[in-house]
Coordinates of C-alpha atoms and ligand atoms in Angstrom, one line a residue:
M1388 CA 17.2 6.4 -5.8
R1389 CA 13.8 5.1 -4.7
K1390 CA 14.2 3.2 -1.5
P1391 CA 12.2 0.0 -1.8
M1392 CA 9.2 -0.5 0.5
I1393 CA 7.8 -3.8 1.6
A1394 CA 4.5 -3.4 3.4
G1395 CA 2.4 -6.1 5.0
N1396 CA -1.4 -5.6 5.0
W1397 CA -2.7 -7.9 7.7
K1398 CA -6.3 -7.2 6.8
L1399 CA -8.8 -8.7 9.4
H1400 CA -6.3 -11.0 11.0
K1401 CA -4.4 -11.3 14.3
T1402 CA -5.4 -10.6 17.9
I1403 CA -3.2 -8.3 20.0
P1404 CA -1.0 -11.1 21.3
E1405 CA -0.7 -12.6 17.9
A1406 CA 0.2 -9.2 16.4
I1407 CA 3.0 -8.8 19.0
E1408 CA 4.3 -12.3 18.4
L1409 CA 4.5 -11.7 14.6
I1410 CA 6.2 -8.3 15.2
E1411 CA 8.7 -9.8 17.6
G1412 CA 9.5 -12.6 15.0
L1413 CA 9.9 -10.0 12.2
K1414 CA 12.2 -7.8 14.4
K1415 CA 14.6 -10.8 14.8
E1416 CA 14.6 -11.7 11.1
T1417 CA 14.9 -8.3 9.7
A1418 CA 17.0 -6.5 12.3
A1419 CA 19.9 -6.1 9.9
V1420 CA 17.9 -4.6 7.0
A1421 CA 18.7 -1.0 6.4
D1422 CA 18.1 -0.6 2.6
V1423 CA 14.4 -1.5 2.6
E1424 CA 11.6 0.4 4.3
I1425 CA 9.5 -2.2 6.2
V1426 CA 5.9 -1.4 7.1
V1427 CA 3.2 -3.6 8.8
A1428 CA -0.5 -2.8 9.0
P1429 CA -2.4 -4.6 11.8
V1430 CA -6.0 -4.1 12.7
F1431 CA -7.0 -0.9 14.5
T1432 CA -7.4 -2.6 17.9
A1433 CA -3.8 -3.8 17.8
L1434 CA -2.1 -0.6 16.7
A1435 CA -1.2 0.9 20.0
A1436 CA 0.3 -2.3 21.3
A1437 CA 2.0 -2.9 17.9
A1438 CA 3.5 0.7 18.1
A1439 CA 5.1 -0.2 21.4
A1440 CA 6.5 -3.4 19.9
V1441 CA 8.0 -1.8 16.9
K1442 CA 9.5 1.1 18.8
G1443 CA 13.2 1.5 18.2
S1444 CA 13.2 -1.1 15.3
N1445 CA 13.3 -0.6 11.6
I1446 CA 9.6 -1.5 11.2
A1447 CA 7.0 1.3 10.7
L1448 CA 3.4 1.0 11.5
A1449 CA 0.4 1.6 9.2
A1450 CA -3.3 1.6 9.6
Q1451 CA -5.5 0.0 6.9
N1452 CA -8.0 2.8 6.6
C1453 CA -9.3 6.0 8.2
Y1454 CA -11.9 8.7 7.8
F1455 CA -11.1 12.2 6.6
E1456 CA -12.7 14.2 9.4
K1457 CA -10.7 15.1 12.5
S1458 CA -13.4 14.4 15.1
G1459 CA -17.2 14.7 15.6
A1460 CA -20.3 12.7 15.2
F1461 CA -19.0 10.0 12.9
T1462 CA -19.8 6.8 14.8
G1463 CA -17.4 3.9 14.1
E1464 CA -14.7 6.0 12.3
V1465 CA -11.1 6.9 13.2
S1466 CA -9.2 10.0 12.1
P1467 CA -5.6 10.4 10.9
A1468 CA -4.8 12.4 14.1
L1469 CA -5.9 9.4 16.3
L1470 CA -3.9 7.0 14.1
K1471 CA -0.9 9.2 14.7
D1472 CA -1.7 9.2 18.4
A1473 CA -1.7 5.4 18.3
G1474 CA 1.8 5.4 16.8
C1475 CA 1.1 5.1 13.0
S1476 CA 3.3 6.8 10.5
H1477 CA 1.4 5.4 7.4
V1478 CA -2.1 4.8 6.4
I1479 CA -3.3 2.4 3.6
L1480 CA -6.0 4.1 1.6
G1481 CA -8.3 3.0 -1.3
H1482 CA -7.5 -0.7 -1.0
S1483 CA -9.7 -2.7 -3.5
E1484 CA -11.5 -4.3 -0.6
R1485 CA -12.5 -0.8 0.6
R1486 CA -13.6 0.1 -2.9
Q1487 CA -15.5 -3.0 -3.6
I1488 CA -17.0 -4.2 -0.3
F1489 CA -17.4 -0.7 1.3
G1490 CA -18.2 1.2 -1.8
E1491 CA -15.4 3.8 -1.5
S1492 CA -15.2 6.2 -4.4
N1493 CA -12.2 7.9 -5.9
D1494 CA -13.6 11.2 -4.4
L1495 CA -13.9 9.8 -0.9
I1496 CA -10.4 8.3 -1.2
N1497 CA -9.0 11.6 -2.3
R1498 CA -10.4 13.3 0.8
K1499 CA -8.8 10.6 2.9
V1500 CA -5.4 11.0 1.2
K1501 CA -5.5 14.7 1.8
A1502 CA -6.5 14.3 5.4
V1503 CA -3.7 11.8 6.0
L1504 CA -1.1 14.1 4.4
A1505 CA -2.4 17.2 6.3
E1506 CA -1.8 15.3 9.5
G1507 CA 1.9 14.7 8.5
L1508 CA 1.4 11.0 7.9
N1509 CA 2.3 8.9 4.8
A1510 CA -0.3 7.5 2.5
I1511 CA -0.1 4.1 0.8
F1512 CA -2.6 4.8 -2.0
C1513 CA -4.0 1.7 -3.7
I1514 CA -5.3 1.4 -7.2
G1515 CA -6.0 -1.5 -9.6
E1516 CA -8.3 -2.9 -12.2
T1517 CA -10.7 -5.9 -12.0
L1518 CA -10.5 -8.8 -14.3
E1519 CA -13.5 -7.6 -16.2
E1520 CA -12.0 -4.2 -16.7
R1521 CA -8.7 -5.7 -17.9
E1522 CA -10.4 -8.1 -20.3
G1523 CA -12.7 -5.3 -21.5
D1524 CA -9.7 -3.2 -22.4
R1525 CA -10.6 -0.7 -19.8
M1526 CA -7.5 -1.1 -17.6
M1527 CA -5.8 2.1 -18.6
D1528 CA -9.0 4.2 -18.2
V1529 CA -9.7 2.8 -14.8
L1530 CA -6.1 3.4 -13.6
R1531 CA -6.3 6.9 -15.0
S1532 CA -9.4 7.9 -13.2
Q1533 CA -8.2 6.2 -10.0
V1534 CA -4.9 8.2 -10.1
V1535 CA -6.2 11.5 -11.5
D1536 CA -9.3 11.7 -9.2
G1537 CA -7.7 10.0 -6.2
L1538 CA -4.6 12.3 -6.2
K1539 CA -6.5 15.4 -7.2
N1540 CA -5.1 18.7 -5.7
I1541 CA -2.1 17.0 -4.0
S1542 CA 1.0 19.2 -4.1
A1543 CA 4.3 18.1 -5.5
A1544 CA 5.7 18.5 -2.0
D1545 CA 3.0 16.3 -0.4
M1546 CA 3.5 13.7 -3.1
Q1547 CA 6.8 12.9 -1.3
R1548 CA 4.7 11.3 1.3
V1549 CA 2.5 9.3 -1.1
V1550 CA 3.4 5.7 -2.1
V1551 CA 1.2 4.2 -4.8
A1552 CA 0.3 0.5 -4.7
Y1553 CA -0.8 -1.1 -7.9
E1554 CA -2.8 -4.1 -7.0
P1555 CA -4.7 -5.8 -9.9
V1556 CA -7.9 -7.0 -8.2
W1557 CA -7.8 -10.3 -10.0
A1558 CA -4.4 -11.0 -8.3
I1559 CA -5.4 -10.3 -4.7
G1560 CA -5.7 -13.4 -2.6
T1561 CA -6.1 -15.6 -5.7
G1562 CA -2.6 -17.0 -6.0
K1563 CA -2.6 -15.4 -9.5
T1564 CA 0.2 -12.9 -9.8
A1565 CA 0.7 -10.5 -12.6
T1566 CA 3.7 -11.4 -14.6
G1567 CA 6.7 -9.1 -14.3
D1568 CA 5.9 -7.8 -17.8
Q1569 CA 2.2 -7.1 -17.0
A1570 CA 3.1 -5.4 -13.7
Q1571 CA 5.9 -3.4 -15.4
E1572 CA 3.5 -2.2 -18.1
A1573 CA 1.0 -1.0 -15.5
H1574 CA 3.6 0.6 -13.3
S1575 CA 5.2 2.5 -16.1
F1576 CA 1.7 3.7 -17.2
V1577 CA 1.0 4.8 -13.6
R1578 CA 4.3 6.7 -13.4
G1579 CA 3.4 8.5 -16.6
L1580 CA 0.1 9.5 -15.0
I1581 CA 1.9 10.9 -12.0
S1582 CA 4.2 12.7 -14.3
G1583 CA 1.2 14.3 -16.0
L1584 CA -0.2 15.4 -12.7
C1585 CA 2.9 16.5 -10.8
G1586 CA 5.8 16.6 -13.3
P1587 CA 8.6 14.2 -14.2
D1588 CA 10.7 14.8 -11.1
V1589 CA 7.9 13.9 -8.7
A1590 CA 7.1 10.9 -10.9
S1591 CA 10.6 9.6 -10.9
Q1592 CA 10.8 9.9 -7.1
T1593 CA 7.4 8.3 -6.3
R1594 CA 7.5 4.7 -5.2
I1595 CA 5.0 2.4 -6.9
L1596 CA 4.5 -0.9 -5.1
Y1597 CA 3.0 -4.0 -6.6
G1598 CA 0.5 -6.1 -4.7
G1599 CA -1.5 -9.2 -5.4
S1600 CA -0.4 -12.7 -4.3
V1601 CA 3.2 -11.6 -3.7
K1602 CA 5.1 -14.6 -2.2
P1603 CA 8.7 -15.6 -1.4
D1604 CA 8.9 -17.4 -4.8
N1605 CA 7.8 -14.6 -7.0
V1606 CA 9.0 -11.4 -5.3
D1607 CA 12.5 -11.5 -7.0
G1608 CA 11.1 -11.5 -10.5
L1609 CA 8.7 -8.6 -9.7
M1610 CA 11.4 -6.5 -7.9
A1611 CA 13.6 -6.9 -11.0
Q1612 CA 11.3 -4.7 -13.0
D1613 CA 12.4 -1.1 -13.4
D1614 CA 9.2 0.6 -12.2
I1615 CA 8.4 -1.8 -9.3
D1616 CA 9.7 -0.2 -6.1
G1617 CA 8.4 -2.6 -3.5
T1618 CA 5.4 -4.8 -2.7
L1619 CA 2.2 -4.6 -0.7
V1620 CA 1.7 -8.1 0.7
G1621 CA -1.4 -9.7 2.2
G1622 CA -1.5 -13.4 2.9
A1623 CA 2.3 -13.9 2.9
S1624 CA 2.7 -11.0 5.5
L1625 CA 1.1 -13.1 8.2
K1626 CA 4.0 -15.5 8.5
V1627 CA 7.4 -14.4 9.8
A1628 CA 9.5 -16.5 7.5
D1629 CA 7.5 -15.6 4.3
F1630 CA 7.5 -11.9 5.0
A1631 CA 11.1 -11.8 6.0
R1632 CA 12.1 -13.6 2.8
I1633 CA 10.0 -11.0 0.8
V1634 CA 11.8 -8.2 2.6
A1635 CA 15.1 -9.9 1.7
F1636 CA 14.2 -10.0 -2.0
E1637 CA 17.2 -10.7 -4.4
K1638 CA 18.4 -7.4 -5.9
N1639 CA 19.8 -7.6 -9.4
Ligands
PGA3007 P1 -2.5 -10.9 -1.1 O1 -3.2 -9.4 -0.8 O2 -1.0 -10.7 -1.1 O3 -3.1 -11.8 -0.1 O4 -3.0 -11.2 -2.6 C1 -2.6 -8.3 -1.2 C2 -3.4 -7.1 -0.8 O5 -4.6 -7.1 -0.8 O6 -2.8 -6.0 -0.4

Protein backbone atom coordinates (compact mmCIF):
# COMPACT_ATOMS: atom_id res chain seq x y z
CA MET A 1 0.00 0.00 0.00
CA ARG A 2 2.94 2.35 0.64
CA LYS A 3 5.12 2.37 -2.47
CA PRO A 4 8.75 2.07 -1.36
CA MET A 5 11.02 5.03 -2.04
CA ILE A 6 14.78 4.76 -2.41
CA ALA A 7 16.41 8.20 -2.43
CA GLY A 8 20.05 9.07 -2.99
CA ASN A 9 21.41 12.09 -1.15
CA TRP A 10 24.56 13.02 -3.03
CA LYS A 11 25.52 15.75 -0.54
CA LEU A 12 28.46 17.89 -1.70
CA HIS A 13 29.66 15.50 -4.39
CA LYS A 14 29.78 15.28 -8.18
CA THR A 15 30.43 17.85 -10.88
CA ILE A 16 27.85 18.26 -13.65
CA PRO A 17 29.52 15.69 -15.97
CA GLU A 18 29.94 13.27 -13.04
CA ALA A 19 26.28 13.69 -12.09
CA ILE A 20 25.18 12.95 -15.66
CA GLU A 21 27.42 9.89 -15.80
CA LEU A 22 25.95 8.53 -12.56
CA ILE A 23 22.39 9.16 -13.78
CA GLU A 24 23.05 7.49 -17.13
CA GLY A 25 24.44 4.45 -15.30
CA LEU A 26 21.46 4.31 -12.96
CA LYS A 27 19.01 4.61 -15.85
CA LYS A 28 20.51 1.48 -17.41
CA GLU A 29 20.50 -0.51 -14.18
CA THR A 30 17.06 0.48 -12.94
CA ALA A 31 15.09 0.84 -16.20
CA ALA A 32 12.84 -2.11 -15.39
CA VAL A 33 11.97 -0.99 -11.86
CA ALA A 34 8.32 0.05 -11.58
CA ASP A 35 7.41 -0.80 -8.00
CA VAL A 36 9.92 1.48 -6.27
CA GLU A 37 10.05 5.28 -6.44
CA ILE A 38 13.65 6.26 -7.21
CA VAL A 39 14.90 9.74 -6.33
CA VAL A 40 18.35 11.33 -6.64
CA ALA A 41 19.48 14.60 -5.04
CA PRO A 42 22.49 16.21 -6.75
CA VAL A 43 24.01 19.57 -5.76
CA PHE A 44 22.15 22.71 -6.88
CA THR A 45 24.49 23.49 -9.76
CA ALA A 46 23.87 20.09 -11.38
CA LEU A 47 20.07 20.10 -11.04
CA ALA A 48 19.09 21.52 -14.41
CA ALA A 49 21.43 19.20 -16.31
CA ALA A 50 20.32 16.28 -14.13
CA ALA A 51 16.68 17.12 -14.90
CA ALA A 52 17.40 16.80 -18.61
CA ALA A 53 19.18 13.49 -17.98
CA VAL A 54 16.33 11.91 -15.96
CA LYS A 55 13.61 13.11 -18.34
CA GLY A 56 11.43 10.23 -19.49
CA SER A 57 12.98 7.81 -16.97
CA ASN A 58 11.65 6.43 -13.68
CA ILE A 59 14.09 8.58 -11.68
CA ALA A 60 12.82 11.71 -9.93
CA LEU A 61 14.93 14.68 -8.96
CA ALA A 62 15.32 16.24 -5.53
CA ALA A 63 17.18 19.24 -4.18
CA GLN A 64 18.97 18.94 -0.84
CA ASN A 65 17.66 22.15 0.73
CA CYS A 66 15.87 25.43 -0.03
CA TYR A 67 14.73 28.67 1.57
CA PHE A 68 11.09 29.37 2.39
CA GLU A 69 10.77 32.76 0.66
CA LYS A 70 9.75 32.95 -3.00
CA SER A 71 12.18 35.71 -4.03
CA GLY A 72 13.81 38.85 -2.69
CA ALA A 73 16.92 40.03 -0.92
CA PHE A 74 18.13 36.66 0.35
CA THR A 75 21.66 36.37 -1.00
CA GLY A 76 22.78 32.82 -1.57
CA GLU A 77 19.36 31.20 -1.14
CA VAL A 78 17.12 29.32 -3.58
CA SER A 79 13.32 29.03 -3.48
CA PRO A 80 11.01 26.07 -4.06
CA ALA A 81 9.72 27.81 -7.22
CA LEU A 82 13.24 27.96 -8.65
CA LEU A 83 13.83 24.31 -7.80
CA LYS A 84 10.65 23.43 -9.66
CA ASP A 85 11.87 25.58 -12.54
CA ALA A 86 15.13 23.57 -12.55
CA GLY A 87 13.17 20.31 -12.80
CA CYS A 88 12.90 19.10 -9.20
CA SER A 89 9.84 17.30 -7.88
CA HIS A 90 11.22 16.72 -4.36
CA VAL A 91 13.21 18.65 -1.77
CA ILE A 92 15.11 17.12 1.17
CA LEU A 93 14.58 19.27 4.26
CA GLY A 94 15.92 19.21 7.80
CA HIS A 95 18.80 16.85 7.10
CA SER A 96 20.91 16.47 10.25
CA GLU A 97 23.82 18.18 8.51
CA ARG A 98 21.58 21.21 7.96
CA ARG A 99 20.46 21.06 11.59
CA GLN A 100 23.94 20.56 13.06
CA ILE A 101 26.32 22.45 10.76
CA PHE A 102 23.97 25.23 9.66
CA GLY A 103 21.94 25.55 12.84
CA GLU A 104 18.51 24.92 11.32
CA SER A 105 15.74 24.83 13.91
CA ASN A 106 12.50 22.87 13.85
CA ASP A 107 10.68 26.14 13.26
CA LEU A 108 12.80 27.09 10.24
CA ILE A 109 12.43 23.59 8.82
CA ASN A 110 8.65 23.81 9.30
CA ARG A 111 8.56 27.02 7.24
CA LYS A 112 10.59 25.32 4.53
CA VAL A 113 8.32 22.25 4.47
CA LYS A 114 5.27 24.48 4.12
CA ALA A 115 6.89 26.51 1.32
CA VAL A 116 7.83 23.36 -0.59
CA LEU A 117 4.30 21.95 -0.27
CA ALA A 118 2.74 25.28 -1.26
CA GLU A 119 4.77 25.13 -4.46
CA GLY A 120 3.29 21.69 -5.23
CA LEU A 121 6.55 19.86 -4.57
CA ASN A 122 7.18 16.81 -2.35
CA ALA A 123 9.13 17.15 0.90
CA ILE A 124 11.55 14.54 2.23
CA PHE A 125 11.53 15.63 5.85
CA CYS A 126 14.46 14.36 7.93
CA ILE A 127 14.58 13.72 11.65
CA GLY A 128 16.84 11.75 13.96
CA GLU A 129 18.57 11.73 17.33
CA THR A 130 22.25 12.06 18.17
CA LEU A 131 24.14 9.37 20.06
CA GLU A 132 24.15 11.56 23.16
CA GLU A 133 20.38 11.97 22.98
CA ARG A 134 19.84 8.24 22.50
CA GLU A 135 22.16 7.30 25.35
CA GLY A 136 20.61 9.96 27.57
CA ASP A 137 17.17 8.42 27.01
CA ARG A 138 15.99 11.50 25.16
CA MET A 139 15.43 9.89 21.76
CA MET A 140 11.63 9.88 21.99
CA ASP A 141 11.47 13.50 23.18
CA VAL A 142 13.77 14.66 20.40
CA LEU A 143 11.83 12.80 17.71
CA ARG A 144 8.56 14.10 19.15
CA SER A 145 9.60 17.74 18.95
CA GLN A 146 11.15 17.29 15.51
CA VAL A 147 7.92 15.79 14.18
CA VAL A 148 5.41 17.93 16.06
CA ASP A 149 7.22 21.25 15.45
CA GLY A 150 8.57 20.38 12.01
CA LEU A 151 5.18 19.27 10.68
CA LYS A 152 3.11 21.91 12.48
CA ASN A 153 0.04 23.15 10.58
CA ILE A 154 0.40 20.78 7.67
CA SER A 155 -2.95 19.55 6.45
CA ALA A 156 -3.82 15.89 6.04
CA ALA A 157 -4.09 16.51 2.29
CA ASP A 158 -0.62 18.04 2.13
CA MET A 159 0.83 15.19 4.20
CA GLN A 160 0.37 13.01 1.11
CA ARG A 161 3.35 14.87 -0.31
CA VAL A 162 5.51 14.47 2.78
CA VAL A 163 7.92 11.56 3.14
CA VAL A 164 9.60 11.31 6.53
CA ALA A 165 13.21 10.11 6.75
CA TYR A 166 14.36 8.78 10.12
CA GLU A 167 18.14 9.10 10.17
CA PRO A 168 19.82 8.51 13.53
CA VAL A 169 22.72 10.95 13.47
CA TRP A 170 25.12 8.36 14.92
CA ALA A 171 24.50 6.13 11.90
CA ILE A 172 25.12 8.75 9.19
CA GLY A 173 28.39 8.26 7.37
CA THR A 174 29.76 6.17 10.24
CA GLY A 175 29.23 2.67 8.88
CA LYS A 176 27.13 1.98 12.00
CA THR A 177 23.60 1.11 10.97
CA ALA A 178 20.68 0.88 13.32
CA THR A 179 19.63 -2.74 13.67
CA GLY A 180 16.33 -3.66 12.09
CA ASP A 181 14.77 -3.73 15.55
CA GLN A 182 16.14 -0.31 16.55
CA ALA A 183 14.94 1.22 13.31
CA GLN A 184 11.54 -0.45 13.53
CA GLU A 185 11.07 0.84 17.09
CA ALA A 186 11.81 4.41 15.99
CA HIS A 187 9.69 4.15 12.83
CA SER A 188 6.68 2.83 14.66
CA PHE A 189 7.06 5.59 17.27
CA VAL A 190 7.22 8.20 14.48
CA ARG A 191 4.15 6.73 12.77
CA GLY A 192 2.34 7.06 16.08
CA LEU A 193 3.35 10.72 16.28
CA ILE A 194 2.00 11.33 12.77
CA SER A 195 -1.20 9.58 13.76
CA GLY A 196 -1.52 11.92 16.73
CA LEU A 197 -1.05 14.93 14.46
CA CYS A 198 -3.01 13.93 11.36
CA GLY A 199 -4.96 10.81 12.27
CA PRO A 200 -4.43 7.10 11.67
CA ASP A 201 -5.32 7.12 7.97
CA VAL A 202 -2.66 9.67 7.09
CA ALA A 203 -0.17 7.89 9.36
CA SER A 204 -0.76 4.57 7.68
CA GLN A 205 -0.22 6.15 4.24
CA THR A 206 2.88 8.18 5.11
CA ARG A 207 6.15 6.68 3.99
CA ILE A 208 8.93 6.63 6.56
CA LEU A 209 12.40 6.05 5.12
CA TYR A 210 15.40 4.88 7.11
CA GLY A 211 18.77 6.56 6.55
CA GLY A 212 22.23 6.09 8.01
CA SER A 213 24.90 3.88 6.42
CA VAL A 214 22.44 2.00 4.23
CA LYS A 215 24.45 -0.35 2.00
CA PRO A 216 23.74 -3.22 -0.40
CA ASP A 217 24.45 -5.72 2.39
CA ASN A 218 22.08 -4.29 5.01
CA VAL A 219 19.18 -2.93 2.97
CA ASP A 220 17.24 -6.19 2.83
CA GLY A 221 17.11 -6.58 6.62
CA LEU A 222 15.98 -2.99 7.04
CA MET A 223 13.33 -3.21 4.34
CA ALA A 224 11.93 -6.35 5.98
CA GLN A 225 10.68 -4.21 8.89
CA ASP A 226 6.98 -3.38 8.84
CA ASP A 227 7.33 0.37 9.24
CA ILE A 228 10.36 0.94 6.99
CA ASP A 229 9.08 2.12 3.62
CA GLY A 230 12.35 2.92 1.90
CA THR A 231 15.79 4.36 2.49
CA LEU A 232 17.64 7.66 2.19
CA VAL A 233 21.14 6.76 1.08
CA GLY A 234 24.27 8.91 1.26
CA GLY A 235 27.64 7.31 0.51
CA ALA A 236 26.27 4.25 -1.27
CA SER A 237 24.20 6.41 -3.63
CA LEU A 238 27.36 7.68 -5.34
CA LYS A 239 28.12 4.35 -7.04
CA VAL A 240 25.83 2.95 -9.73
CA ALA A 241 26.17 -0.70 -8.68
CA ASP A 242 25.60 -0.02 -4.97
CA PHE A 243 22.60 2.25 -5.45
CA ALA A 244 21.05 -0.05 -8.06
CA ARG A 245 21.38 -2.99 -5.64
CA ILE A 246 19.71 -0.95 -2.89
CA VAL A 247 16.86 -0.09 -5.28
CA ALA A 248 16.54 -3.82 -6.02
CA PHE A 249 16.27 -4.73 -2.31
CA GLU A 250 14.91 -8.22 -1.62
CA LYS A 251 11.26 -8.10 -0.72
CA ASN A 252 9.92 -10.65 1.68
P1 LIG B 1 25.06 7.75 4.65
O1 LIG B 1 24.23 9.12 4.65
O2 LIG B 1 24.26 6.74 3.89
O3 LIG B 1 26.36 8.07 4.00
O4 LIG B 1 25.21 7.35 6.10
C1 LIG B 1 22.84 9.13 4.78
C2 LIG B 1 22.31 10.52 4.81
O5 LIG B 1 22.96 11.42 5.39
O6 LIG B 1 21.23 10.80 4.24
